[in-house]
PDB file of C-alpha atoms and ligand atoms in Angstrom:
ATOM      1  CA  MET A1144      11.019  51.832  62.192  1.00  0.00           C
ATOM      2  CA  SER A1145      12.164  54.455  64.679  1.00  0.00           C
ATOM      3  CA  PHE A1146      12.199  53.779  68.381  1.00  0.00           C
ATOM      4  CA  CYS A1147      12.154  56.032  71.438  1.00  0.00           C
ATOM      5  CA  CYS A1148      11.793  54.880  75.021  1.00  0.00           C
ATOM      6  CA  GLY A1149      11.506  51.386  73.635  1.00  0.00           C
ATOM      7  CA  ALA A1150       8.205  52.202  71.997  1.00  0.00           C
ATOM      8  CA  SER A1151       7.910  52.499  68.250  1.00  0.00           C
ATOM      9  CA  MET A1152       7.303  56.074  67.089  1.00  0.00           C
ATOM     10  CA  VAL A1153       4.217  56.787  65.151  1.00  0.00           C
ATOM     11  CA  GLY A1154       4.102  58.634  61.858  1.00  0.00           C
ATOM     12  CA  THR A1155       1.977  61.677  61.574  1.00  0.00           C
ATOM     13  CA  LYS A1156       1.805  65.147  60.122  1.00  0.00           C
ATOM     14  CA  GLY A1157       1.838  68.362  61.919  1.00  0.00           C
ATOM     15  CA  THR A1158       2.979  71.928  62.302  1.00  0.00           C
ATOM     16  CA  LEU A1159       6.436  72.828  63.512  1.00  0.00           C
ATOM     17  CA  LYS A1160       7.690  76.283  64.507  1.00  0.00           C
ATOM     18  CA  HIS A1161      10.957  77.437  63.188  1.00  0.00           C
ATOM     19  CA  TYR A1162      11.643  80.836  64.942  1.00  0.00           C
ATOM     20  CA  ARG A1163       8.641  82.729  63.838  1.00  0.00           C
ATOM     21  CA  THR A1164       7.727  80.649  60.876  1.00  0.00           C
ATOM     22  CA  GLN A1165       5.089  77.975  61.042  1.00  0.00           C
ATOM     23  CA  VAL A1166       5.731  74.964  58.822  1.00  0.00           C
ATOM     24  CA  HIS A1167       2.556  73.054  58.196  1.00  0.00           C
ATOM     25  CA  ASN A1168       2.161  69.394  57.163  1.00  0.00           C
ATOM     26  CA  VAL A1169       5.633  68.326  58.130  1.00  0.00           C
ATOM     27  CA  PRO A1170       5.948  64.540  58.276  1.00  0.00           C
ATOM     28  CA  LEU A1171       6.722  63.826  61.858  1.00  0.00           C
ATOM     29  CA  LEU A1172       7.446  60.985  64.168  1.00  0.00           C
ATOM     30  CA  PHE A1173       5.765  61.032  67.472  1.00  0.00           C
ATOM     31  CA  CYS A1174       6.701  58.980  70.594  1.00  0.00           C
ATOM     32  CA  PRO A1175       3.427  57.848  72.321  1.00  0.00           C
ATOM     33  CA  VAL A1176       5.324  57.405  75.539  1.00  0.00           C
ATOM     34  CA  CYS A1177       7.285  60.554  76.268  1.00  0.00           C
ATOM     35  CA  HIS A1178       5.476  62.688  73.580  1.00  0.00           C
ATOM     36  CA  ARG A1179       8.680  63.606  71.867  1.00  0.00           C
ATOM     37  CA  VAL A1180       8.006  64.916  68.362  1.00  0.00           C
ATOM     38  CA  GLU A1181      10.692  64.875  65.694  1.00  0.00           C
ATOM     39  CA  VAL A1182      10.896  65.591  62.032  1.00  0.00           C
ATOM     40  CA  HIS A1183      10.664  62.293  60.036  1.00  0.00           C
ATOM     41  CA  TYR A1184      14.223  61.219  59.246  1.00  0.00           C
ATOM     42  CA  LYS A1185      13.326  60.911  55.514  1.00  0.00           C
ATOM     43  CA  VAL A1186      12.609  64.588  55.231  1.00  0.00           C
ATOM     44  CA  GLU A1187      14.995  66.069  57.765  1.00  0.00           C
ATOM     45  CA  ASN A1188      17.124  67.790  55.249  1.00  0.00           C
ATOM     46  CA  GLU A1189      14.251  69.148  53.239  1.00  0.00           C
ATOM     47  CA  TYR A1190      12.680  70.464  56.375  1.00  0.00           C
ATOM     48  CA  GLU A1191      15.823  72.299  57.455  1.00  0.00           C
ATOM     49  CA  VAL A1192      16.294  73.810  54.005  1.00  0.00           C
ATOM     50  CA  LEU A1193      12.673  74.891  53.709  1.00  0.00           C
ATOM     51  CA  ALA A1194      12.359  76.143  57.195  1.00  0.00           C
ATOM     52  CA  GLU A1195      15.528  78.171  56.818  1.00  0.00           C
ATOM     53  CA  TYR A1196      14.317  79.561  53.489  1.00  0.00           C
ATOM     54  CA  ALA A1197      10.954  80.513  55.031  1.00  0.00           C
ATOM     55  CA  HIS A1198      12.557  82.051  58.063  1.00  0.00           C
ATOM     56  CA  SER A1199      15.127  84.133  56.014  1.00  0.00           C
ATOM     57  CA  ASP A1200      12.326  85.254  53.693  1.00  0.00           C
ATOM     58  CA  GLY A1201      10.283  86.451  56.676  1.00  0.00           C
ATOM     59  CA  LEU A1202       7.335  84.175  55.969  1.00  0.00           C
ATOM     60  CA  SER A1203       5.016  83.454  58.956  1.00  0.00           C
ATOM     61  CA  GLU A1204       3.551  80.299  57.439  1.00  0.00           C
ATOM     62  CA  ILE A1205       4.645  77.821  54.815  1.00  0.00           C
ATOM     63  CA  ASP A1206       3.169  74.454  53.760  1.00  0.00           C
ATOM     64  CA  PHE A1207       5.601  71.699  53.550  1.00  0.00           C
ATOM     65  CA  GLN A1208       3.386  69.771  51.162  1.00  0.00           C
ATOM     66  CA  ASP A1209       3.635  72.522  48.558  1.00  0.00           C
ATOM     67  CA  PHE A1210       7.389  71.967  48.273  1.00  0.00           C
ATOM     68  CA  ILE A1211       7.950  68.362  48.939  1.00  0.00           C
ATOM     69  CA  MET A1212       6.688  65.825  46.430  1.00  0.00           C
ATOM     70  CA  GLU A1213       7.690  62.653  48.480  1.00  0.00           C
ATOM     71  CA  ASP A1214       4.692  60.507  48.481  1.00  0.00           C
ATOM     72  CA  GLU A1215       3.125  59.705  51.834  1.00  0.00           C
ATOM     73  CA  GLU A1216       3.366  55.961  51.263  1.00  0.00           C
ATOM     74  CA  SER A1217       7.065  55.980  51.005  1.00  0.00           C
ATOM     75  CA  ILE A1218       7.475  58.219  54.027  1.00  0.00           C
ATOM     76  CA  PHE A1219       5.125  56.378  56.369  1.00  0.00           C
ATOM     77  CA  GLY A1220       5.299  52.943  54.745  1.00  0.00           C
ATOM     78  CA  ASN A1221       7.505  51.702  57.505  1.00  0.00           C
ATOM     79  CA  CYS A1222       5.315  52.689  60.412  1.00  0.00           C
ATOM     80  CA  VAL A1223       1.861  51.494  59.396  1.00  0.00           C
ATOM     81  CA  ASN A1224      -0.052  49.286  61.880  1.00  0.00           C
ATOM     82  CA  ARG A1225       0.089  45.575  61.400  1.00  0.00           C
ATOM     83  CA  GLU A1226      -2.843  44.155  59.513  1.00  0.00           C
ATOM     84  CA  ASP A1227      -3.452  41.314  61.914  1.00  0.00           C
ATOM     85  CA  GLU A1228      -4.181  43.705  64.757  1.00  0.00           C
ATOM     86  CA  ASP A1229      -7.594  43.644  66.269  1.00  0.00           C
ATOM     87  CA  PRO A1230      -9.564  46.567  64.646  1.00  0.00           C
ATOM     88  CA  LEU A1231     -10.861  47.663  68.042  1.00  0.00           C
ATOM     89  CA  ASP A1232      -7.242  47.810  69.488  1.00  0.00           C
ATOM     90  CA  LEU A1233      -6.173  49.635  66.375  1.00  0.00           C
ATOM     91  CA  VAL A1234      -8.952  52.334  66.631  1.00  0.00           C
ATOM     92  CA  GLN A1235      -8.278  52.642  70.397  1.00  0.00           C
ATOM     93  CA  SER A1236      -4.518  53.209  69.812  1.00  0.00           C
ATOM     94  CA  GLN A1237      -5.335  55.737  67.144  1.00  0.00           C
ATOM     95  CA  ILE A1238      -7.626  57.549  69.450  1.00  0.00           C
ATOM     96  CA  ASP A1239      -4.989  57.589  72.186  1.00  0.00           C
ATOM     97  CA  MET A1240      -2.434  58.836  69.714  1.00  0.00           C
ATOM     98  CA  SER A1241      -4.685  61.648  68.510  1.00  0.00           C
ATOM     99  CA  LEU A1242      -5.372  62.602  72.087  1.00  0.00           C
ATOM    100  CA  ASP A1243      -1.666  62.833  72.685  1.00  0.00           C
ATOM    101  CA  LEU A1244      -1.145  64.832  69.529  1.00  0.00           C
ATOM    102  CA  LEU A1245      -4.018  67.114  70.629  1.00  0.00           C
ATOM    103  CA  THR A1246      -1.939  67.990  73.662  1.00  0.00           C
ATOM    104  CA  VAL A1247       1.028  68.831  71.448  1.00  0.00           C
ATOM    105  CA  ALA A1248      -1.211  70.897  69.179  1.00  0.00           C
ATOM    106  CA  LYS A1249      -2.441  72.882  72.178  1.00  0.00           C
ATOM    107  CA  GLN A1250       1.059  73.319  73.479  1.00  0.00           C
ATOM    108  CA  ILE A1251       2.276  74.918  70.229  1.00  0.00           C
ATOM    109  CA  GLU A1252      -0.944  76.729  69.838  1.00  0.00           C
ATOM    110  CA  ASP A1253      -1.781  75.333  66.357  1.00  0.00           C
ATOM    111  CA  SER A1254      -5.515  75.674  66.173  1.00  0.00           C
ATOM    112  CA  LYS A1255      -5.773  74.396  62.657  1.00  0.00           C
ATOM    113  CA  TRP A1256      -4.130  71.156  63.669  1.00  0.00           C
ATOM    114  CA  GLU A1257      -6.220  70.989  66.764  1.00  0.00           C
ATOM    115  CA  ASP A1258      -9.393  71.223  64.708  1.00  0.00           C
ATOM    116  CA  GLU A1259      -8.234  68.469  62.348  1.00  0.00           C
ATOM    117  CA  LEU A1260      -7.364  66.211  65.303  1.00  0.00           C
ATOM    118  CA  LYS A1261     -10.771  66.861  66.875  1.00  0.00           C
ATOM    119  CA  LYS A1262     -12.472  65.915  63.672  1.00  0.00           C
ATOM    120  CA  ARG A1263     -10.367  62.758  63.346  1.00  0.00           C
ATOM    121  CA  LEU A1264     -11.319  61.887  66.995  1.00  0.00           C
ATOM    122  CA  ALA A1265     -14.942  62.234  66.323  1.00  0.00           C
ATOM    123  CA  VAL A1266     -14.768  59.866  63.347  1.00  0.00           C
ATOM    124  CA  MET A1267     -12.755  57.374  65.259  1.00  0.00           C
ATOM    125  CA  SER A1268     -14.903  57.352  68.287  1.00  0.00           C
ATOM    126  CA  ARG A1269     -17.921  56.697  66.099  1.00  0.00           C
ATOM    127  CA  ARG A1270     -16.000  53.838  64.551  1.00  0.00           C
ATOM    128  CA  ARG A1271     -15.079  52.524  67.993  1.00  0.00           C
ATOM    129  CA  SER A1272     -18.625  52.447  69.118  1.00  0.00           C
ATOM    130  CA  LYS A1273     -19.685  50.582  65.984  1.00  0.00           C
ATOM    131  CA  LEU A1274     -17.038  48.013  66.649  1.00  0.00           C
ATOM    132  CA  LEU A1275     -18.058  47.713  70.219  1.00  0.00           C
ATOM    133  CA  GLN A1276     -21.659  47.145  69.161  1.00  0.00           C
ATOM    134  CA  LYS A1277     -20.530  44.468  66.685  1.00  0.00           C
ATOM    135  CA  ASN A1278     -18.433  42.780  69.390  1.00  0.00           C
ATOM    136  CA  SER A1279     -21.247  42.622  71.871  1.00  0.00           C
ATOM    137  CA  LYS A1280     -23.605  41.124  69.263  1.00  0.00           C
ATOM    138  CA  GLU A1281     -21.149  38.417  68.466  1.00  0.00           C
ATOM    139  CA  MET A1282     -20.832  37.489  72.107  1.00  0.00           C
ATOM    140  CA  LYS A1283     -24.586  36.799  72.447  1.00  0.00           C
TER     141      LYS A1283
HETATM  142 ZN1  LIG B 595       9.973  58.602  73.932  1.00  0.00          ZN
END
């Protein structure tokens, strides 16, 4: 588990810019407090090698996933949410995180990532309203 600002960083995937090259699907760690984004420590070396290769080759885009076969579970396995968490809290924190990431996506002008996040947000807000409905029924 990585920490920043005393908060645990969240695992995600996104696009990073290395000079003029955009590297897609890079496993990242994101700090929900200060919005710092860093390459996941498990793929730091691979990222550097790949980004340098793409940059020296003059590629404008590259997909990290095409080169790295590390499975997602083993990368993000240590930053999954706890199971005993309230599903509503969970969905709410995922929404907050996606909103934060959306800000990052806009900052780096990654419209593909922005669209993905918007889709994810739509799905999660539907889930949230379902959970809210369920909760209010239980209270009656
Ligand atoms: Zn931070």
